[in-house]
Structure formats: C-alpha cells, structure tokens
Coordinates of C-alpha atoms in Angstrom, one line a residue:
Chain A
X18 CA -9.3 -61.2 -89.1
X19 CA -10.2 -60.7 -85.3
X20 CA -7.6 -63.3 -84.6
X21 CA -4.9 -61.3 -86.4
X22 CA -5.4 -58.5 -83.6
X23 CA -4.3 -61.0 -81.0
X24 CA -1.3 -62.0 -82.9
X25 CA -0.5 -58.4 -83.5
X26 CA -0.5 -57.6 -79.9
X27 CA 1.3 -60.4 -78.9
X28 CA 4.0 -59.2 -81.4
X29 CA 4.3 -55.9 -80.1
X30 CA 4.5 -57.2 -76.8
X31 CA 7.3 -59.3 -77.4
X32 CA 9.1 -56.8 -78.9
X33 CA 8.5 -54.5 -76.1
X34 CA 9.6 -56.9 -73.7
X35 CA 12.9 -57.9 -75.4
X36 CA 14.0 -54.5 -76.6
X37 CA 13.2 -52.7 -73.2
X38 CA 14.9 -55.6 -71.7
X39 CA 12.4 -57.0 -69.4
X40 CA 13.2 -60.4 -71.1
X41 CA 17.2 -60.3 -69.8
X42 CA 18.2 -62.5 -67.2
X43 CA 20.5 -59.8 -66.2
X44 CA 18.2 -57.1 -65.7
X45 CA 16.1 -59.6 -63.6
X46 CA 19.1 -60.3 -61.3
X47 CA 19.9 -56.7 -61.3
X48 CA 16.4 -55.8 -60.0
X49 CA 16.8 -58.2 -57.3
X50 CA 19.8 -56.5 -56.4
X51 CA 18.5 -53.0 -56.3
X52 CA 21.2 -51.9 -58.4
X53 CA 19.3 -49.9 -61.1
X54 CA 15.8 -48.3 -61.5
X55 CA 15.5 -50.0 -64.8
X56 CA 13.0 -52.9 -63.8
X57 CA 11.2 -50.7 -61.4
X58 CA 11.1 -48.0 -64.3
X59 CA 9.4 -50.5 -66.4
X60 CA 6.9 -51.5 -63.9
X61 CA 6.0 -48.3 -62.4
X62 CA 5.7 -46.8 -66.0
X63 CA 3.2 -49.6 -66.7
X64 CA 1.3 -49.4 -63.6
X65 CA 1.0 -45.7 -63.8
X66 CA -0.5 -45.6 -67.3
X67 CA -2.6 -49.0 -66.8
X68 CA -4.2 -47.5 -63.6
X69 CA -4.9 -44.1 -64.9
X70 CA -6.3 -45.7 -68.2
X71 CA -8.6 -48.4 -66.3
X72 CA -9.9 -45.4 -63.9
X73 CA -10.9 -43.6 -67.0
X74 CA -12.6 -46.4 -68.7
X75 CA -14.4 -47.1 -65.6
X76 CA -15.5 -43.4 -64.8
X77 CA -16.9 -42.9 -68.2
X78 CA -18.4 -46.5 -68.2
X79 CA -16.9 -47.3 -71.3
X80 CA -18.0 -50.6 -72.9
X81 CA -15.8 -53.3 -74.6
X82 CA -16.6 -54.3 -78.0
X83 CA -18.9 -56.8 -76.8
X84 CA -21.0 -54.3 -75.6
X85 CA -20.0 -55.1 -71.7
X86 CA -18.9 -52.7 -69.1
X87 CA -15.5 -52.4 -68.6
X88 CA -14.1 -54.4 -65.6
X89 CA -11.0 -56.5 -64.4
X90 CA -12.3 -59.9 -63.0
X91 CA -11.7 -59.3 -59.2
X92 CA -9.4 -61.9 -57.8
X93 CA -10.9 -64.2 -55.2
X94 CA -10.2 -63.2 -51.5
X95 CA -7.0 -65.1 -50.2
X96 CA -3.9 -64.4 -48.5
X97 CA -2.2 -67.8 -48.3
X98 CA -2.6 -68.9 -51.8
X99 CA -1.3 -65.6 -53.3
X100 CA 1.8 -65.7 -50.5
X101 CA 3.0 -69.0 -51.3
X102 CA 2.2 -69.4 -55.0
X103 CA 4.0 -66.2 -55.2
X104 CA 6.7 -67.0 -53.7
X105 CA 7.3 -70.5 -55.6
X106 CA 6.9 -68.4 -58.7
X107 CA 9.4 -66.0 -57.4
X108 CA 12.1 -68.5 -57.0
X109 CA 11.9 -69.9 -60.4
X110 CA 11.4 -66.0 -62.1
X111 CA 14.7 -65.4 -60.7
X112 CA 16.6 -68.8 -61.4
X113 CA 15.5 -68.6 -65.0
X114 CA 15.6 -64.9 -65.3
X115 CA 12.1 -64.8 -67.4
X116 CA 8.6 -64.8 -66.3
X117 CA 5.9 -66.8 -68.4
X118 CA 6.0 -63.9 -71.3
X119 CA 9.6 -63.7 -71.8
X120 CA 10.0 -67.3 -71.7
X121 CA 8.4 -67.3 -75.1
X122 CA 9.6 -64.1 -76.3
X123 CA 13.3 -65.4 -75.9
X124 CA 12.3 -68.8 -77.4
X125 CA 11.0 -67.1 -80.6
X126 CA 15.0 -65.2 -80.2
X127 CA 16.3 -68.8 -80.6
X128 CA 16.8 -69.5 -77.1
X129 CA 16.1 -73.2 -77.4
X130 CA 16.7 -74.3 -73.8
X131 CA 13.5 -72.5 -73.2
X132 CA 11.7 -75.6 -74.6
X133 CA 12.9 -77.1 -71.1
X134 CA 11.3 -74.4 -69.3
X135 CA 8.1 -74.7 -71.0
X136 CA 8.0 -78.7 -70.6
X137 CA 8.6 -78.4 -67.3
X138 CA 6.3 -75.3 -66.5
X139 CA 3.5 -77.5 -68.1
X140 CA 4.2 -80.2 -65.6
X141 CA 4.5 -77.7 -62.9
X142 CA 1.0 -76.4 -63.8
X143 CA -0.3 -80.1 -64.2
X144 CA 1.0 -81.0 -60.6
X145 CA -0.8 -77.9 -59.2
X146 CA -4.0 -79.4 -60.9
X147 CA -3.6 -82.9 -59.3
X148 CA -2.8 -81.4 -55.9
X149 CA -5.0 -78.2 -55.9
X150 CA -7.5 -79.7 -53.6
X151 CA -5.2 -80.7 -50.9
X152 CA -3.4 -77.4 -50.9
X153 CA -4.5 -74.5 -48.6
X154 CA -6.3 -71.7 -50.6
Chain B
X6 CA 17.8 -46.2 -86.7
X7 CA 19.7 -46.2 -83.3
X8 CA 16.7 -45.2 -81.3
X9 CA 15.4 -48.7 -82.9
X10 CA 18.5 -50.7 -82.9
X11 CA 19.5 -49.9 -79.7
X12 CA 17.9 -51.2 -76.5
X13 CA 14.9 -49.2 -75.6
X14 CA 14.2 -47.3 -72.4
X15 CA 12.1 -48.9 -69.6
X16 CA 9.4 -46.0 -70.2
X17 CA 8.6 -47.3 -73.6
X18 CA 8.6 -50.9 -72.6
X19 CA 6.3 -50.1 -69.7
X20 CA 4.1 -47.6 -71.8
X21 CA 3.6 -50.4 -74.5
X22 CA 2.8 -53.1 -71.9
X23 CA 0.2 -50.8 -70.3
X24 CA -1.2 -50.0 -73.9
X25 CA -1.6 -53.7 -74.4
X26 CA -2.9 -54.5 -71.5
X27 CA -5.7 -51.8 -72.2
X28 CA -6.1 -52.9 -75.6
X29 CA -7.1 -56.5 -74.4
X30 CA -9.5 -55.2 -72.0
X31 CA -11.3 -53.1 -74.5
X32 CA -11.3 -56.2 -76.5
X33 CA -13.4 -57.9 -74.0
X34 CA -10.5 -60.2 -72.6
X35 CA -7.7 -59.9 -69.8
X36 CA -3.3 -59.5 -69.7
X37 CA -2.4 -62.7 -68.4
X38 CA 0.0 -64.9 -69.8
X39 CA 0.4 -67.7 -67.5
X40 CA -2.9 -69.0 -67.7
X41 CA -1.7 -70.4 -71.2
X42 CA 0.0 -72.9 -69.3
X43 CA -3.0 -74.2 -68.0
X44 CA -4.9 -73.8 -71.4
X45 CA -1.9 -75.8 -73.0
X46 CA -2.5 -78.8 -70.6
X47 CA -6.0 -79.3 -71.5
X48 CA -5.3 -79.0 -75.4
X49 CA -2.8 -81.8 -74.5
X50 CA -5.5 -84.0 -72.9
X51 CA -4.8 -83.3 -69.3
X52 CA -8.8 -83.0 -68.7
X53 CA -9.3 -86.7 -69.2
X54 CA -7.0 -87.4 -65.9
X55 CA -7.9 -84.2 -63.7
X56 CA -11.1 -82.1 -63.5
X57 CA -8.9 -78.7 -63.2
X58 CA -8.3 -79.2 -66.8
X59 CA -11.9 -79.7 -67.8
X60 CA -12.7 -76.5 -69.0
X61 CA -13.5 -74.9 -72.6
X62 CA -10.2 -74.2 -73.6
X63 CA -11.4 -73.2 -77.0
X64 CA -12.4 -69.9 -75.6
X65 CA -8.9 -69.3 -74.5
X66 CA -7.7 -69.6 -78.2
X67 CA -7.2 -65.8 -78.4
X68 CA -4.5 -66.0 -75.6
X69 CA -2.7 -68.7 -77.4
X70 CA -2.8 -66.6 -80.6
X71 CA -1.2 -63.6 -78.1
X72 CA 1.4 -66.2 -77.3
X73 CA 2.4 -67.1 -80.8
X74 CA 2.7 -63.4 -81.6
X75 CA 4.8 -63.1 -78.2
X76 CA 7.3 -65.6 -80.2
X77 CA 7.2 -63.9 -83.6
X78 CA 8.1 -60.6 -81.7
X79 CA 11.0 -62.0 -80.1
X80 CA 12.2 -63.5 -83.5
X81 CA 11.4 -60.0 -85.2
X82 CA 13.4 -58.4 -82.2
X83 CA 16.7 -60.4 -82.6
X84 CA 16.7 -60.8 -86.5
X85 CA 15.5 -57.3 -87.3
X86 CA 15.3 -54.9 -84.7
X87 CA 18.8 -55.3 -82.9
X88 CA 22.3 -55.4 -83.6
X89 CA 23.7 -57.9 -80.8
X90 CA 21.8 -56.3 -78.0
X91 CA 23.8 -56.5 -74.8
X92 CA 22.3 -55.8 -71.4
X93 CA 23.9 -52.7 -70.4
X94 CA 23.4 -53.7 -66.4
X95 CA 25.1 -51.5 -63.5
X96 CA 29.0 -52.0 -63.4
X97 CA 28.5 -53.3 -59.6
X98 CA 26.2 -55.9 -60.6
X99 CA 28.4 -56.9 -63.4
X100 CA 31.2 -57.2 -61.0
X101 CA 29.0 -59.2 -58.6
X102 CA 28.1 -61.7 -61.4
X103 CA 31.9 -62.1 -62.3
X104 CA 32.6 -63.3 -58.8
X105 CA 29.5 -65.6 -59.3
X106 CA 31.5 -67.3 -62.5
X107 CA 29.2 -65.2 -64.9
X108 CA 31.8 -64.0 -67.3
X109 CA 29.1 -63.2 -69.8
X110 CA 27.8 -60.1 -67.7
X111 CA 28.0 -57.3 -69.5
X112 CA 28.7 -58.6 -72.7
X113 CA 25.6 -60.6 -73.5
X114 CA 21.9 -60.2 -73.5
X115 CA 21.4 -63.1 -71.4
X116 CA 24.0 -65.2 -69.7
X117 CA 25.6 -68.2 -72.1
X118 CA 26.5 -70.0 -68.7
X119 CA 23.0 -71.0 -68.3
X120 CA 21.4 -70.9 -71.9
X121 CA 24.6 -71.8 -73.8
X122 CA 25.5 -75.1 -72.9
X123 CA 23.2 -78.1 -71.9
X124 CA 25.2 -79.6 -69.1
X125 CA 23.3 -81.5 -66.4
X126 CA 23.5 -78.4 -64.1
X127 CA 21.9 -76.2 -66.7
X128 CA 19.3 -78.6 -67.3
X129 CA 18.6 -79.1 -63.7
X130 CA 18.1 -75.3 -63.4
X131 CA 15.8 -74.8 -66.3
X132 CA 13.8 -78.0 -65.1
X133 CA 13.4 -76.6 -61.8
X134 CA 13.0 -73.3 -62.6
X135 CA 10.3 -74.0 -64.8
X136 CA 8.3 -76.4 -62.3
X137 CA 8.5 -73.6 -60.1
X138 CA 7.1 -71.2 -62.7
X139 CA 4.4 -73.3 -63.4
X140 CA 3.3 -74.5 -60.2
X141 CA 3.6 -71.1 -58.4
X142 CA 1.9 -69.0 -61.2
X143 CA -1.0 -71.4 -61.3
X144 CA -1.4 -71.7 -57.2
X145 CA -0.9 -67.8 -57.1
X146 CA -3.5 -67.5 -59.9
X147 CA -1.3 -65.7 -62.0
X148 CA 2.4 -64.2 -62.8
X149 CA 3.6 -60.9 -63.7
X150 CA 1.4 -59.9 -66.1
X151 CA -1.9 -60.9 -64.4
X152 CA -0.8 -59.7 -61.0
X153 CA 1.7 -57.0 -61.1
X154 CA 0.5 -55.3 -64.1
X155 CA -3.5 -56.0 -64.4
X156 CA -4.3 -56.7 -60.8
X157 CA -2.2 -53.8 -59.6
X158 CA -3.6 -51.2 -62.3
X159 CA -6.7 -52.3 -60.9
X160 CA -5.6 -51.7 -57.2
X161 CA -6.5 -55.1 -56.2
X162 CA -5.0 -56.4 -53.0
X163 CA -4.5 -60.1 -53.7
X164 CA -2.5 -59.0 -56.3
X165 CA -0.3 -57.0 -54.0
X166 CA 0.2 -59.9 -51.8
X167 CA 1.0 -62.1 -54.8
X168 CA 3.9 -59.7 -56.0
X169 CA 5.1 -59.2 -52.4
X170 CA 5.2 -62.9 -52.8
X171 CA 7.3 -63.1 -56.3
X172 CA 9.8 -60.6 -54.3
X173 CA 10.0 -62.4 -51.3
X174 CA 10.9 -65.7 -53.9
X175 CA 12.9 -63.8 -56.1
X176 CA 15.1 -62.2 -53.3
X177 CA 15.6 -65.6 -51.6
X178 CA 16.6 -67.1 -54.7
X179 CA 19.3 -64.3 -55.8
X180 CA 20.6 -63.7 -52.3
X181 CA 20.6 -66.9 -50.3
X182 CA 20.3 -69.8 -53.1
X183 CA 22.2 -68.2 -55.8
X184 CA 25.8 -68.6 -53.9
X185 CA 25.0 -72.2 -53.3
X186 CA 24.1 -72.7 -56.8
X187 CA 26.6 -70.7 -58.7

C-alpha cells in the first residue's frame, strides 16, 4: 500500500513534466536562449511554493510520518564539485534536452532512443564511482 | 476538456512539482531523481567492483518506484491526456532552429531530427549526452530536482553553485557547441 504512494507521486510528476513541457527539448533550448518565460516561470513557481511550504513545515516544527523533524539534508560544503559537476550535467542537459526525470517520462511516452541515454547515464555514473577518489571535491 | 488535453501552463507544472517535493519530505524521503542512477548501478552489481556502489540500495526502493511512476506518467500523458501536443515555442526560437536544420521546430513536441532516426550522429549525441548527465549529476551530487528544486527551496548555497554550473554548461552547449554539432 505504501509503495503505491510513490508510484502515484511519480505518475503525477510524469504527467506534470510532460504536459507543462518541462520534458521538451525545444523548451530547454528556448530557455537557454532566454526567448521565453515558460521554463523560468515553471522553476520559479516550484521554488516559491517549495520554499514557503518548507519554511512553514519547519516553523511549526512539523514531523514527517516517521515522527522525525522535517528537514532537507544539508549538502556538504564545497564549490569545485558543484561547479564542475554542474557544468558537465548542464552540457548533457542542453544536448539531450532532458534532465533525469524527463528522460524516464519520455521513455514512457514512447521515445525509445532515451534507452541509449539511460544506458550511458548509468555508465557515466559508474565512471564517476571509479574515479571519485581522484577527483577534486 | 481542452484545459486537460492542451498544453498545461508553467504555473500548473511548477506548482505540482513543488507539491510532490513537499509530499516526499513529509513522507520522510527527498525529491531527487538522479540518485536512481547510482541505485540502479548497485542493483546491477556495480558494488562488486567499486565501493561507491556498496550501499543499502534496497532503502532506495521507494525512489525506483517513483521512477516507475514517472514512466507510467509519460505513457498516460501521450496516450490519454494529449492530442499530438506540440511545443509552442517563441517564433524567434523556431526561426533560429530552422536555420540550424531543425525543421520540426514548432511542429513537434521534441525534435525528430534527434529522436526520430537512429543515425550514427544521433547515437553519438545521445550517448555523449547520457555520459555527461550520469557523470555530472553524481559529481555535483544532484540534478535539477535535487539541487534546482529541493536544494534552492531550502536556500542551500551548494545548490545555488550547482545550478549556476547547470546554466554555464547549458549556455555553452547551446551557444558555442550547437553551431558546430548541428
């Protein structure tokens, strides 16, 4: 039963990303050309509601269903890994026109070439895993 | 019905994503799609050859289920909630894309020039893109969901740096490399 909640949230996520076109290569290209407010509005709306919601949950010391205090795990302090990793991901995001969520949403939409992207994303993740200790973090 | 079957406005998409993130946090989880790549590597046995993949991946099963949901969501969107949805992008963007050789701009949801035919060039584009996404997200410790939505909503500085990186990379790809690739 609890498993169904995650599948349900995933379905809503998939539909939202597809229907509001955050899974569209064209929309990502348009965003990186600053030619439409669409994607910026999408992200800004998510951030506004997300930030207010999180602040409220924290202010009223809300607990999650396990009874633990609500918090987002703080990311470890660094600049270099976020910058280099971010740039590499950004290059891939613009080229494929999809970030990890939409890659799977589009697979479900019947865009089979996304299977190639997924296989190579797994390979890229594996490469990071074996090179991790040699990279600056 | 048009409200459902037509493209949804950005504020509906953005609001739904925020609600999903908040729901996951209330459920004691977090919103982050790219960590599934690491989990999937582990389920495929990568832990045998590399310590980074030696972790209790079964604790991440909920996120794999979320991913299954996302795939189903894509299927439902195309088959039951859309009538040939076309990305209605800015006409300047369309003109620019026509010049780059993308005839499908303004006529399709995603470009058939890349996703329609499995030419050698397209296979290279998709594989290199995948490598960059897989490597980059793990190096940066997250993608658009983990950093741009969750991290920024929580006002975390590392996420701001990561998102800055996303944009530097994206802008470089579109403005410097696209004219060489397409």
